[in-house]
CSV table of C-alpha atoms in Angstrom, one decimal:
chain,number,residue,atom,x,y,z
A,279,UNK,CA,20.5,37.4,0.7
A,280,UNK,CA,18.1,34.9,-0.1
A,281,UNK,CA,20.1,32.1,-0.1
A,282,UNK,CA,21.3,32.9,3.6
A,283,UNK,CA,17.1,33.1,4.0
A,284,UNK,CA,16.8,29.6,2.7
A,285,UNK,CA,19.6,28.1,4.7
A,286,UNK,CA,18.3,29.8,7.7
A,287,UNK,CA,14.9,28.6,7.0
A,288,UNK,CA,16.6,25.0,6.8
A,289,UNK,CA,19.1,25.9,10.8
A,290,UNK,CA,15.3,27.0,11.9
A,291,UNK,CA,13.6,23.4,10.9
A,292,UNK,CA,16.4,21.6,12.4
A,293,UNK,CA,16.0,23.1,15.5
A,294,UNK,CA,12.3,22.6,14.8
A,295,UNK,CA,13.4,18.9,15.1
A,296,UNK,CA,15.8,18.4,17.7
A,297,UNK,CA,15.7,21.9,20.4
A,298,UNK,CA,13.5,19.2,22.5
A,299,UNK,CA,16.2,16.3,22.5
A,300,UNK,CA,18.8,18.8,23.3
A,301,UNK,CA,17.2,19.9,26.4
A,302,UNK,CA,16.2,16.4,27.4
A,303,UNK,CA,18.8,14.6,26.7
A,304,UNK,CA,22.0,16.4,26.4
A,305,UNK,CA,20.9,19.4,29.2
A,306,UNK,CA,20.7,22.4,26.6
A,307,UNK,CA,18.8,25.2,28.7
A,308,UNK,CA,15.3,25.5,27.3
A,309,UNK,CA,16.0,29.0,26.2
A,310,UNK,CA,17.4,27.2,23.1
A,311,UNK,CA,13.7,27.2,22.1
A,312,UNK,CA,13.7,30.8,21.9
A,313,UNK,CA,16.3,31.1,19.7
A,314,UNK,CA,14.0,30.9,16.5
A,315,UNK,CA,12.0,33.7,17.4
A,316,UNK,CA,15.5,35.6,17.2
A,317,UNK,CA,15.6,33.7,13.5
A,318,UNK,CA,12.3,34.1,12.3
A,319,UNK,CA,12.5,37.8,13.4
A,320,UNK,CA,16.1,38.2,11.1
A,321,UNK,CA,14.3,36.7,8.0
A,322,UNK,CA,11.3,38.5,8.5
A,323,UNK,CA,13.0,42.0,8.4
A,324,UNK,CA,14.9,40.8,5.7
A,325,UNK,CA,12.3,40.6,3.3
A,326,UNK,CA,9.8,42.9,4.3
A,327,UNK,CA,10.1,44.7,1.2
A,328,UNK,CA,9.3,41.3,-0.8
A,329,UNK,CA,6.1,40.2,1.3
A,330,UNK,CA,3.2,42.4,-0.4
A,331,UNK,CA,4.5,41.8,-4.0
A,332,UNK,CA,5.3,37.8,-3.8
A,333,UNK,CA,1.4,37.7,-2.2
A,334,UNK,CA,-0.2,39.0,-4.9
A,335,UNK,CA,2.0,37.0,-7.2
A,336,UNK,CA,1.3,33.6,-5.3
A,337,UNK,CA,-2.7,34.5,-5.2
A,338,UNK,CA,-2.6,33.9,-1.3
A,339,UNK,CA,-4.2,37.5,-0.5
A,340,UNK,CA,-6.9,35.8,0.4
A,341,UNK,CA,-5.2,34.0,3.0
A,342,UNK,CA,-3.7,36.9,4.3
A,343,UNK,CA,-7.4,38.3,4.2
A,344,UNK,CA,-8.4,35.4,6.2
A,345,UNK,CA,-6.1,36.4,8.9
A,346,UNK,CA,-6.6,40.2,8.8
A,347,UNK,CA,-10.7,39.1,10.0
A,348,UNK,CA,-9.4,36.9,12.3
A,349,UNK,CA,-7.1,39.7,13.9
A,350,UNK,CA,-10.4,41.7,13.7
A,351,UNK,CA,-12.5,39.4,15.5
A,352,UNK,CA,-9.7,39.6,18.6
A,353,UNK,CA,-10.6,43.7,18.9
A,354,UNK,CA,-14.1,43.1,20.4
A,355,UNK,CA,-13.2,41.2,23.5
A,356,UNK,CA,-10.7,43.2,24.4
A,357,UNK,CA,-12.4,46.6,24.0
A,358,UNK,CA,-15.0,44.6,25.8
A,359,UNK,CA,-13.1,43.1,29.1
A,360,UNK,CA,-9.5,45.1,28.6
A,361,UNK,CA,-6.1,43.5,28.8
A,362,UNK,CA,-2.5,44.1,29.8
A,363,UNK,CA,-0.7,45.2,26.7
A,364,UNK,CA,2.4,42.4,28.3
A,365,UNK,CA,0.0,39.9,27.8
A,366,UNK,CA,-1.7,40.7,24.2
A,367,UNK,CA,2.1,41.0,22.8
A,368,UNK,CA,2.8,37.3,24.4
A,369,UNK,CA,-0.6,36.1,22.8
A,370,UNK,CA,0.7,38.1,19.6
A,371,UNK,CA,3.9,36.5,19.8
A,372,UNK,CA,2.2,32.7,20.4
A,373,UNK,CA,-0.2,32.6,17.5
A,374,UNK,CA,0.8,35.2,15.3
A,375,UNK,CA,4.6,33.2,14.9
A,376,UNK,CA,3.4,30.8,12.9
A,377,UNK,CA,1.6,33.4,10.1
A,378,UNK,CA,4.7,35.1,10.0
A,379,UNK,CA,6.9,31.8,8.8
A,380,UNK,CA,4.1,30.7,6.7
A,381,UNK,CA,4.3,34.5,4.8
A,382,UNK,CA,8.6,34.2,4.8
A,383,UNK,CA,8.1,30.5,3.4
A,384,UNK,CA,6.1,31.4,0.7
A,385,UNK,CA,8.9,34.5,0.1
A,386,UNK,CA,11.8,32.9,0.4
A,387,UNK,CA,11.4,29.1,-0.6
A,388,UNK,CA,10.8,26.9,-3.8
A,389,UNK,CA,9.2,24.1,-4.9
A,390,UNK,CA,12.4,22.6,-4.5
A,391,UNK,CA,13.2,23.8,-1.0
A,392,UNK,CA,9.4,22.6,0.0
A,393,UNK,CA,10.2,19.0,-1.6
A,394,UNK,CA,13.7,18.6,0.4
A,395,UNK,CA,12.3,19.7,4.0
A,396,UNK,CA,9.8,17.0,2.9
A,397,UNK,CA,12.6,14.6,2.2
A,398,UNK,CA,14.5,15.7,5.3
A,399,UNK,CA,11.8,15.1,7.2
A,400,UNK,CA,11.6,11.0,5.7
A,401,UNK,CA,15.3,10.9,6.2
A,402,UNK,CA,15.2,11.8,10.2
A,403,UNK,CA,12.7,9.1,10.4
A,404,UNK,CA,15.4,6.3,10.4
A,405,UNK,CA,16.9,8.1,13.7
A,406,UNK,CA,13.2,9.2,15.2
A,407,UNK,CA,12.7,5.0,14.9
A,408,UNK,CA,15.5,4.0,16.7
A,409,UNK,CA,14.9,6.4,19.2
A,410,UNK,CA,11.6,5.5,20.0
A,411,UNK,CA,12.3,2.1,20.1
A,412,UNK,CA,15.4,2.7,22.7
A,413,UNK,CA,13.2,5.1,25.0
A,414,UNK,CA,10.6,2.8,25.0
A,415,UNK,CA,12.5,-1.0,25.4
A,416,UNK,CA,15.9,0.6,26.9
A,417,UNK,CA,14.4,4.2,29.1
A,418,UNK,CA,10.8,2.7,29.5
A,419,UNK,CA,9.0,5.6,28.3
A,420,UNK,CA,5.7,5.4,26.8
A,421,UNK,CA,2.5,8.1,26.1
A,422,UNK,CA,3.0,11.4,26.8
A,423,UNK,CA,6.7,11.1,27.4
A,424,UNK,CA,7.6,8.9,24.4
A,425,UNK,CA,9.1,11.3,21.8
A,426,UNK,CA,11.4,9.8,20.0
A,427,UNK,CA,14.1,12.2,18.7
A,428,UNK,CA,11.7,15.3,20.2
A,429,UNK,CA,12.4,14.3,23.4
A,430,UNK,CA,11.1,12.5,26.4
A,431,UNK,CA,9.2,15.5,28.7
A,432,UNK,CA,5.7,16.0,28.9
A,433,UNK,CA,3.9,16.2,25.7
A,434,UNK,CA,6.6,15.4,23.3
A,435,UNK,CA,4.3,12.8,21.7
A,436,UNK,CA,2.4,16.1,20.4
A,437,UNK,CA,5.4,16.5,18.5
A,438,UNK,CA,6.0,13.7,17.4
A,439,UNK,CA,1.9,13.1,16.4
A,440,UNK,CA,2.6,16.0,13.8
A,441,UNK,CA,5.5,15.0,12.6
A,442,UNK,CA,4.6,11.6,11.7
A,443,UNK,CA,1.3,13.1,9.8
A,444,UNK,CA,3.4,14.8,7.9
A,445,UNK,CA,5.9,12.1,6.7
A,446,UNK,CA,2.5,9.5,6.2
A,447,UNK,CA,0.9,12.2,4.1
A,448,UNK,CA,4.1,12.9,2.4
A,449,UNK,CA,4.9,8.9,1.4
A,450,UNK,CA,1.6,8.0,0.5
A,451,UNK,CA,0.9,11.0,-1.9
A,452,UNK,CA,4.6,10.3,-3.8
A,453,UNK,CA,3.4,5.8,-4.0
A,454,UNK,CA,0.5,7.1,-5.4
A,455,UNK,CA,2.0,8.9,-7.8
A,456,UNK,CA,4.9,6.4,-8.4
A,457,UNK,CA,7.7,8.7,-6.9
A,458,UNK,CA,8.3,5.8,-4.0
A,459,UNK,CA,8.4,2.4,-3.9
A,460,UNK,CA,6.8,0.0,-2.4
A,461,UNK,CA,8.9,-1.0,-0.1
A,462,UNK,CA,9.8,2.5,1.2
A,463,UNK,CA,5.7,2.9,1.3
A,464,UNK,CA,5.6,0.2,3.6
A,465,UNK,CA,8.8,0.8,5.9
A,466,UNK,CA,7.1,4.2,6.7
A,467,UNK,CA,3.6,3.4,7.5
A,468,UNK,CA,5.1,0.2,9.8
A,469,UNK,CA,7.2,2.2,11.7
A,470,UNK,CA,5.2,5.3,12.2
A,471,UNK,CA,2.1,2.9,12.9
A,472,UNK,CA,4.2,1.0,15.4
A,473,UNK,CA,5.4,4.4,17.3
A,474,UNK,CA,2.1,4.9,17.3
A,475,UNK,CA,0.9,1.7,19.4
A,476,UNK,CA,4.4,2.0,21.5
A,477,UNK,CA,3.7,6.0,22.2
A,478,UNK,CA,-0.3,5.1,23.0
A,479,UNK,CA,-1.3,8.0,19.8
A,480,UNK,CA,-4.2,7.1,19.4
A,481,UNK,CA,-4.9,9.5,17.3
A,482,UNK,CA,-2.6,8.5,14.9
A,483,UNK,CA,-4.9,5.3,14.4
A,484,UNK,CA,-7.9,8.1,12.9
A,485,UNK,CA,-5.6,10.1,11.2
A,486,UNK,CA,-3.3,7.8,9.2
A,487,UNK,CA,-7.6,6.8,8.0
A,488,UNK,CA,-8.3,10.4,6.9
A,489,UNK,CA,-4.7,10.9,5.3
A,490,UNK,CA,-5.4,7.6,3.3
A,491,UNK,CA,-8.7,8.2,2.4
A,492,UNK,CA,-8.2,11.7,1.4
A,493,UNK,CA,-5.3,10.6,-1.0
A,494,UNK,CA,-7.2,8.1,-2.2
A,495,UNK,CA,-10.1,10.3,-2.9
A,496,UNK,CA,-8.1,12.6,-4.7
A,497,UNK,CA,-6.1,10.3,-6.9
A,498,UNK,CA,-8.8,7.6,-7.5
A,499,UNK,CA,-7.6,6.7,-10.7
A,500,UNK,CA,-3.7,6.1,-9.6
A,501,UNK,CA,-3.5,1.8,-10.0
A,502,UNK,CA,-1.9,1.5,-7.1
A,503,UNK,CA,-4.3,2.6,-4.5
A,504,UNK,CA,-5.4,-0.9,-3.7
A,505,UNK,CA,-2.0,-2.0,-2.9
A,506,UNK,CA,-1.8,1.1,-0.8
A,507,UNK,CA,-5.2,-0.1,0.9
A,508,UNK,CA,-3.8,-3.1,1.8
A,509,UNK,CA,-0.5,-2.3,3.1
A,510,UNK,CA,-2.3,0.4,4.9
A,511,UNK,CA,-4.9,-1.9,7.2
A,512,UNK,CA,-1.6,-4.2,7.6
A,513,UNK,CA,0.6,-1.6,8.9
A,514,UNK,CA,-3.1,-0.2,11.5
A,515,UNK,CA,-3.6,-3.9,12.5
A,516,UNK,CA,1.0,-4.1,13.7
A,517,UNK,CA,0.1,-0.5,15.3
A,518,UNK,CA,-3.0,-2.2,17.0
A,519,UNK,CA,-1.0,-5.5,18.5
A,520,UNK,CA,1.7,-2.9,19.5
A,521,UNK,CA,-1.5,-1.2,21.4
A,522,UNK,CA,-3.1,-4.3,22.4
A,523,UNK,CA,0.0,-5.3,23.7
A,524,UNK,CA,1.5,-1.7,25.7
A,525,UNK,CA,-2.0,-0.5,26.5
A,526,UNK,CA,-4.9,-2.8,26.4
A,527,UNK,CA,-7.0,-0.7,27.9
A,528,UNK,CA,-6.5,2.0,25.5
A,529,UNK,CA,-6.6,-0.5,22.9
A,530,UNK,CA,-10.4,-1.5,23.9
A,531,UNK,CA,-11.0,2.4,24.0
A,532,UNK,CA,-10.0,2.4,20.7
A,533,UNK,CA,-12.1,-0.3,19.1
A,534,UNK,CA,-14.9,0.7,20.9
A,535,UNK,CA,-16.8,3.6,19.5
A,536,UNK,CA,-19.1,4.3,22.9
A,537,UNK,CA,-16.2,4.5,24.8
A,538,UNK,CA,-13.7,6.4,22.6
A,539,UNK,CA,-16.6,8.9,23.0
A,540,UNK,CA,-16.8,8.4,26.6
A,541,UNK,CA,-12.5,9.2,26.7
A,542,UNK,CA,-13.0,12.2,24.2
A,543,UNK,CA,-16.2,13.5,26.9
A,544,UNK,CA,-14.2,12.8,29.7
A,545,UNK,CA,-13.7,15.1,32.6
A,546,UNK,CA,-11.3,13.7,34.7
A,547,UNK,CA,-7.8,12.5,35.0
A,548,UNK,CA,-6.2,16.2,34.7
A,549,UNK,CA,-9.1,17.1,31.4
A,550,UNK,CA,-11.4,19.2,33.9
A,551,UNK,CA,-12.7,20.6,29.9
A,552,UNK,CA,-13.7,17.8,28.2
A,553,UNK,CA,-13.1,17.7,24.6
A,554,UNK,CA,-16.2,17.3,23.3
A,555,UNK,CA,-18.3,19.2,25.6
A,556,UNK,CA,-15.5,21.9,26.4
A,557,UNK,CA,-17.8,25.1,24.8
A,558,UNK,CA,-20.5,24.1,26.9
A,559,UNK,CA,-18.3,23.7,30.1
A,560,UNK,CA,-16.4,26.9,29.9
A,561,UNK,CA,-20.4,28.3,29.4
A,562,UNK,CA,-21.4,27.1,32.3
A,563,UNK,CA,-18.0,27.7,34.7
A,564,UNK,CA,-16.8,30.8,33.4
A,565,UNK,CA,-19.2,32.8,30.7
A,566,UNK,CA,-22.4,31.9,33.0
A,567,UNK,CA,-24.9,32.4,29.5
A,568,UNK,CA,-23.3,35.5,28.7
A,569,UNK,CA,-23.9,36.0,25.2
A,570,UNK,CA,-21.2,38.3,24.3
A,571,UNK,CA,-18.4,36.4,26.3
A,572,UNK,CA,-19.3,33.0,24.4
A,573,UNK,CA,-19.3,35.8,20.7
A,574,UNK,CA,-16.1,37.3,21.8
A,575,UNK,CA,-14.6,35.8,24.4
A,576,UNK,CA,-12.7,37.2,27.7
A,577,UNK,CA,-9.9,39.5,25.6
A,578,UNK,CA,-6.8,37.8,23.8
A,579,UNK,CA,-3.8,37.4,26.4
A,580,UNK,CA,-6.3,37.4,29.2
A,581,UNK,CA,-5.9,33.8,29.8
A,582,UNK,CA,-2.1,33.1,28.0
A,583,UNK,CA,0.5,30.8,30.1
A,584,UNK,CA,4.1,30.9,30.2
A,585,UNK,CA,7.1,29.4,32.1
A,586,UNK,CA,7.8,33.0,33.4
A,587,UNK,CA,5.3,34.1,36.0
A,588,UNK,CA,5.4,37.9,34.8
A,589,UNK,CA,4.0,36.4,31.5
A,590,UNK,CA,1.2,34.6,33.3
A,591,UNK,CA,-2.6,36.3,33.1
A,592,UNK,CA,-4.7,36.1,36.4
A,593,UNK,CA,-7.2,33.8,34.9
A,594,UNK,CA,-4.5,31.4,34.2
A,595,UNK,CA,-3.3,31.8,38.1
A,596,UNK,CA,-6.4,31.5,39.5
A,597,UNK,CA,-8.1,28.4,36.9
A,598,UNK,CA,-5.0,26.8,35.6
A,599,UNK,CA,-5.5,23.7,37.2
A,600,UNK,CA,-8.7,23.2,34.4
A,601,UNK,CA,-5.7,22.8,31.8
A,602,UNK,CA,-7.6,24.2,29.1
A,603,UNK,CA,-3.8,25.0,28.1
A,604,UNK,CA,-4.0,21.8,26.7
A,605,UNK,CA,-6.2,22.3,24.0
A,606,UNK,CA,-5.9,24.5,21.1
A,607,UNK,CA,-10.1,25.1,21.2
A,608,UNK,CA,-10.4,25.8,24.6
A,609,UNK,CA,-8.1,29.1,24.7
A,610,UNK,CA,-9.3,29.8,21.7
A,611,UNK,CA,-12.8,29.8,23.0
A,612,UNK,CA,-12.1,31.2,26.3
A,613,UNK,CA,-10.2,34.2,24.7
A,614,UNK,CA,-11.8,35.0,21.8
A,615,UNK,CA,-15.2,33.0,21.5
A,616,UNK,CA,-16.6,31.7,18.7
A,617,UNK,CA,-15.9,34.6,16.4
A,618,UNK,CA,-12.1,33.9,17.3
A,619,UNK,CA,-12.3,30.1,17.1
A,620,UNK,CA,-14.3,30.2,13.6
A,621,UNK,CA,-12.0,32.8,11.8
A,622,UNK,CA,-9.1,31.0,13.1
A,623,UNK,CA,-10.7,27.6,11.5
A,624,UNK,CA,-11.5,29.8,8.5
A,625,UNK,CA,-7.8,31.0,8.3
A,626,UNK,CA,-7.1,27.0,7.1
A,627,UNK,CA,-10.2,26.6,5.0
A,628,UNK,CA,-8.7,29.8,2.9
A,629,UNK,CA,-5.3,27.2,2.9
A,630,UNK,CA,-7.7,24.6,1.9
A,631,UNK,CA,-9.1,26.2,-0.6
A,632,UNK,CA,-6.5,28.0,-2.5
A,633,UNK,CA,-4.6,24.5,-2.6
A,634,UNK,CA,-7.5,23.2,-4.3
A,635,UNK,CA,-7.7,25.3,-6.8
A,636,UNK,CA,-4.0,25.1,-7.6
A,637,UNK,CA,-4.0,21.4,-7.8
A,638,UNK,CA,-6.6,21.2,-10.6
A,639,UNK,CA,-4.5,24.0,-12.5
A,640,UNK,CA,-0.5,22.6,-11.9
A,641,UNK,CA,-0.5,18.7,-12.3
A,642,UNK,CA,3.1,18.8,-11.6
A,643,UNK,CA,2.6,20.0,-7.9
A,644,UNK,CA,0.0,17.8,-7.1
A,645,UNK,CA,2.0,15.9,-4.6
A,646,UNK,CA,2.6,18.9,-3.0
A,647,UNK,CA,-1.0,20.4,-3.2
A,648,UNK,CA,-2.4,17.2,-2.1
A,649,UNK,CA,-0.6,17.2,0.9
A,650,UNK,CA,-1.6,20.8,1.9
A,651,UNK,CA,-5.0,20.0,2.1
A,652,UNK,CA,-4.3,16.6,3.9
A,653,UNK,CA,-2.9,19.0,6.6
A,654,UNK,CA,-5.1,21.4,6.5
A,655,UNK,CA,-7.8,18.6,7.9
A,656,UNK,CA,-5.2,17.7,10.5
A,657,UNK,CA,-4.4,20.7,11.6
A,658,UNK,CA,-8.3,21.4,12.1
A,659,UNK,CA,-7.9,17.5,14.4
A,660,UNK,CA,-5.4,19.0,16.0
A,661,UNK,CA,-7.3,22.0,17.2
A,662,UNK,CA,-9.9,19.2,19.6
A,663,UNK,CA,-7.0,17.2,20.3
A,664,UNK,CA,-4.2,19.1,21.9
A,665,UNK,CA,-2.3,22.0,21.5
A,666,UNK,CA,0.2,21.4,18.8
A,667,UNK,CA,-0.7,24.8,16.7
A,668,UNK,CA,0.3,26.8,19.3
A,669,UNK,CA,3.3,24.8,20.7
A,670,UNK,CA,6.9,24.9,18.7
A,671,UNK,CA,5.7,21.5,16.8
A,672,UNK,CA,3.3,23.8,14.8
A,673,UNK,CA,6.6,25.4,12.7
A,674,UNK,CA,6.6,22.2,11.1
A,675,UNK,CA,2.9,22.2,9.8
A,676,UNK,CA,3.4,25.9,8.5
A,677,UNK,CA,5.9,25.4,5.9
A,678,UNK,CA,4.0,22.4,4.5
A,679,UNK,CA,0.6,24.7,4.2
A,680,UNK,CA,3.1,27.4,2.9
A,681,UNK,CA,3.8,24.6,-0.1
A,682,UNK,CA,0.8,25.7,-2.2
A,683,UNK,CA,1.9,29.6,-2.7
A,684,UNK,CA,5.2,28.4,-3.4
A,685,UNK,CA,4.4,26.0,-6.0
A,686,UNK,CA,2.1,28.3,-7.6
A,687,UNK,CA,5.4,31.3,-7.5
A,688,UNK,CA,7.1,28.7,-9.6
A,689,UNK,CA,4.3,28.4,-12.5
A,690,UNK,CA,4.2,32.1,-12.4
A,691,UNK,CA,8.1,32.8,-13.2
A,692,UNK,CA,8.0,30.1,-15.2
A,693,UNK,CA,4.8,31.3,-17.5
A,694,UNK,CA,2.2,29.5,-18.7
A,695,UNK,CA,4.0,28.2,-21.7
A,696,UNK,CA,7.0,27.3,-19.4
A,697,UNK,CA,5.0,25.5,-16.9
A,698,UNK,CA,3.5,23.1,-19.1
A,699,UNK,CA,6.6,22.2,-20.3
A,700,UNK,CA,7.7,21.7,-17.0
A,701,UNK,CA,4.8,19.1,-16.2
A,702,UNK,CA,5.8,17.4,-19.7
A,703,UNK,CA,9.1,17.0,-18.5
């Protein structure tokens, strides 16, 4: 059974990969997307019995404690305002998805397992490259509808954003540790650094600086981190000309801290929330001072969206056209307040955390520890910045947070005595 789990898991992250491209490109229905909630459910019931036990074994209770206070701090606002009990099982259904894969990842998965959806992800990039590069030169897309092999809709880039985070954090942690070479080191921060200017991800310019900075922090006695310096600010300046070149007015927002401020505050242009100042907006528009709204929020589901109308709460019918869909924060914040947003934030810290304190005890996964709490910070980015954690995108963050626990299940079969001669091998 649990190697039909595992190859499942692997069908799942495929789909994770390509259920956009399939829809845009070859016409799938975009019911295909719904197909891993039938998965997710099948693996899930399939190892029920295994969840409490391999918890306890991984010491990621307190994660699961973490997210037993953030389900708590939903119960206020809706005793509070009420709710349609369709709508809190859609909400349940949009955030709660991604818990669930993390706990049947840290069931059902190795260290092994963790390392090749790692290396799959590397391999794809070959294929995500040349897609880019044909929607862009060949299809003319660019922004929001550049996706490279996640499509070419809307907000594929959102997509791709996480995805190349992943595969940055992922090649720099393995130079650093001289599982890569150079060459490969630099052939994946060019090209994901030159999507980045040709898909206008701005973003990716700050985060490829915190991933980098981060590793470096944490391996600061690895020789080869000023050869990974240098490389880096290469491959930023060829993702900058690309910028300069597509977008030069997002290129100039870029260098200029006043007015990447000024874009981040904005109001207009479809972002009637601005990013910055979105708490304070929804405050004034929607909570009017009330203290208990801004604590608890208007209920969870009370403000969900969905394709299906039926699925759609009243707020959203009536205020949709703010688009605080857009960001994670901002339904956060209007359904569940500050309690909700915090205890959702502190669900990663508790990631954070634990992966800390595994790193300093198993050398051998440090790669993989490291990069759990590089993505624990960009998932937190990704909260301001758009909606990735709640969109399809956020199955491939999960598994990587879930890499912690299961590094830590294999020191514990192993032993104590085992595991070190594991690292000495």
């Amino acid at each position: 059974m649990e190697k039909h789990n595992k190859a499942l898991i692997f069908i799942f992250m495929i789909l994770v990969l390509f259920d956009n491209f399939l829809v845009d490109f070859l016409g799938v229905p975009s019911a295909v997307r719904y197909i891993n909630d039938i998965i997710l459910l099948l693996i899930l019931f399939s190892c029920m019995k295994a969840i409490r036990p391999t918890l306890q074994r991984t010491g990621t209770m307190s994660i699961v404690i973490a997210m037993f206070f953030y389900s708590l701090m939903l119960i206020p606002g809706l005793v509070i305002n009420g709710g349609s009990l369709l709508l809190i099982l859609w909400a349940v259904r949009n955030t709660y998805r991604f818990f669930a894969f993390y706990i049947v990842c840290i069931c059902i998965l190795d260290r092994e397992d963790i390392i090749r959806i790692l290396e799959m992800f590397c391999w794809f990039q070959h294929l995500n490259l040349a897609l880019c590069l044909f929607e862009y030169f060949i299809l003319g897309k660019t922004r929001d509808y550049l996706g490279g092999m996640f499509g070419i809709s809307k907000g594929c880039n959102a997509y791709l954003n996480v995805y190349l985070c992943i595969i940055l954090s992922y090649v720099i942690y393995k130079y650093l540790k001289e599982k890569a070479s150079t060459g490969y080191m630099l052939y994946i921060l060019l090209s994901t650094m030159l999507i980045a200017g040709l898909a206008e991800l701005k973003i990716l310019f700050i985060e490829i600086v915190v991933i980098m900075a981060i590793a470096m922090l944490m391996n600061r006695k690895e020789k080869r981190i000023r050869t990974l310096l240098i490389f880096g600010i290469a491959s930023i300046v060829v993702g900058l000309i690309a910028l300069l070149v597509v977008a030069p007015e997002h290129f100039k927002v870029l260098m200029d801290p006043k007015k990447l401020v000024a874009y981040a505050s904005s109001e207009d242009g479809g972002y009637y929330l601005s990013r910055f100042h979105a708490f304070s907006n929804i405050n004034q528009l929607f909570f009017r001072g009330d203290w208990l709204l801004n604590l608890f929020g208007m209920g969870f589901g009370n403000c969900e969206y969905s394709s299906f109308s039926f699925l759609q709460s009243s707020f959203y019918k009536e205020y949709g056209q703010y688009n605080y869909r857009w960001f994670m924060h901002q339904v956060l914040f209007l359904e569940s307040g500050y309690a909700g947003l915090l205890s959702y934030i502190g669900i990663l810290a508790a990631v954070l955390f634990n992966a800390g304190k595994r790193r300093r005890e198993d050398q051998e996964g440090a790669i993989i520890h490291g990069i759990v709490i590089v993505m624990c910070v960009i998932a937190v980015i990704s909260i301001w910045y758009n909606s990735s954690m709640r969109m399809e995108c956020a199955y491939m963050i999960w598994p990587v947070l879930a890499g912690s626990a299961v590094a830590n299940k294999n020191v514990k079969r192993m032993g104590l005595k085992g595991a070190d001669r594991y690292r000495r091998e």
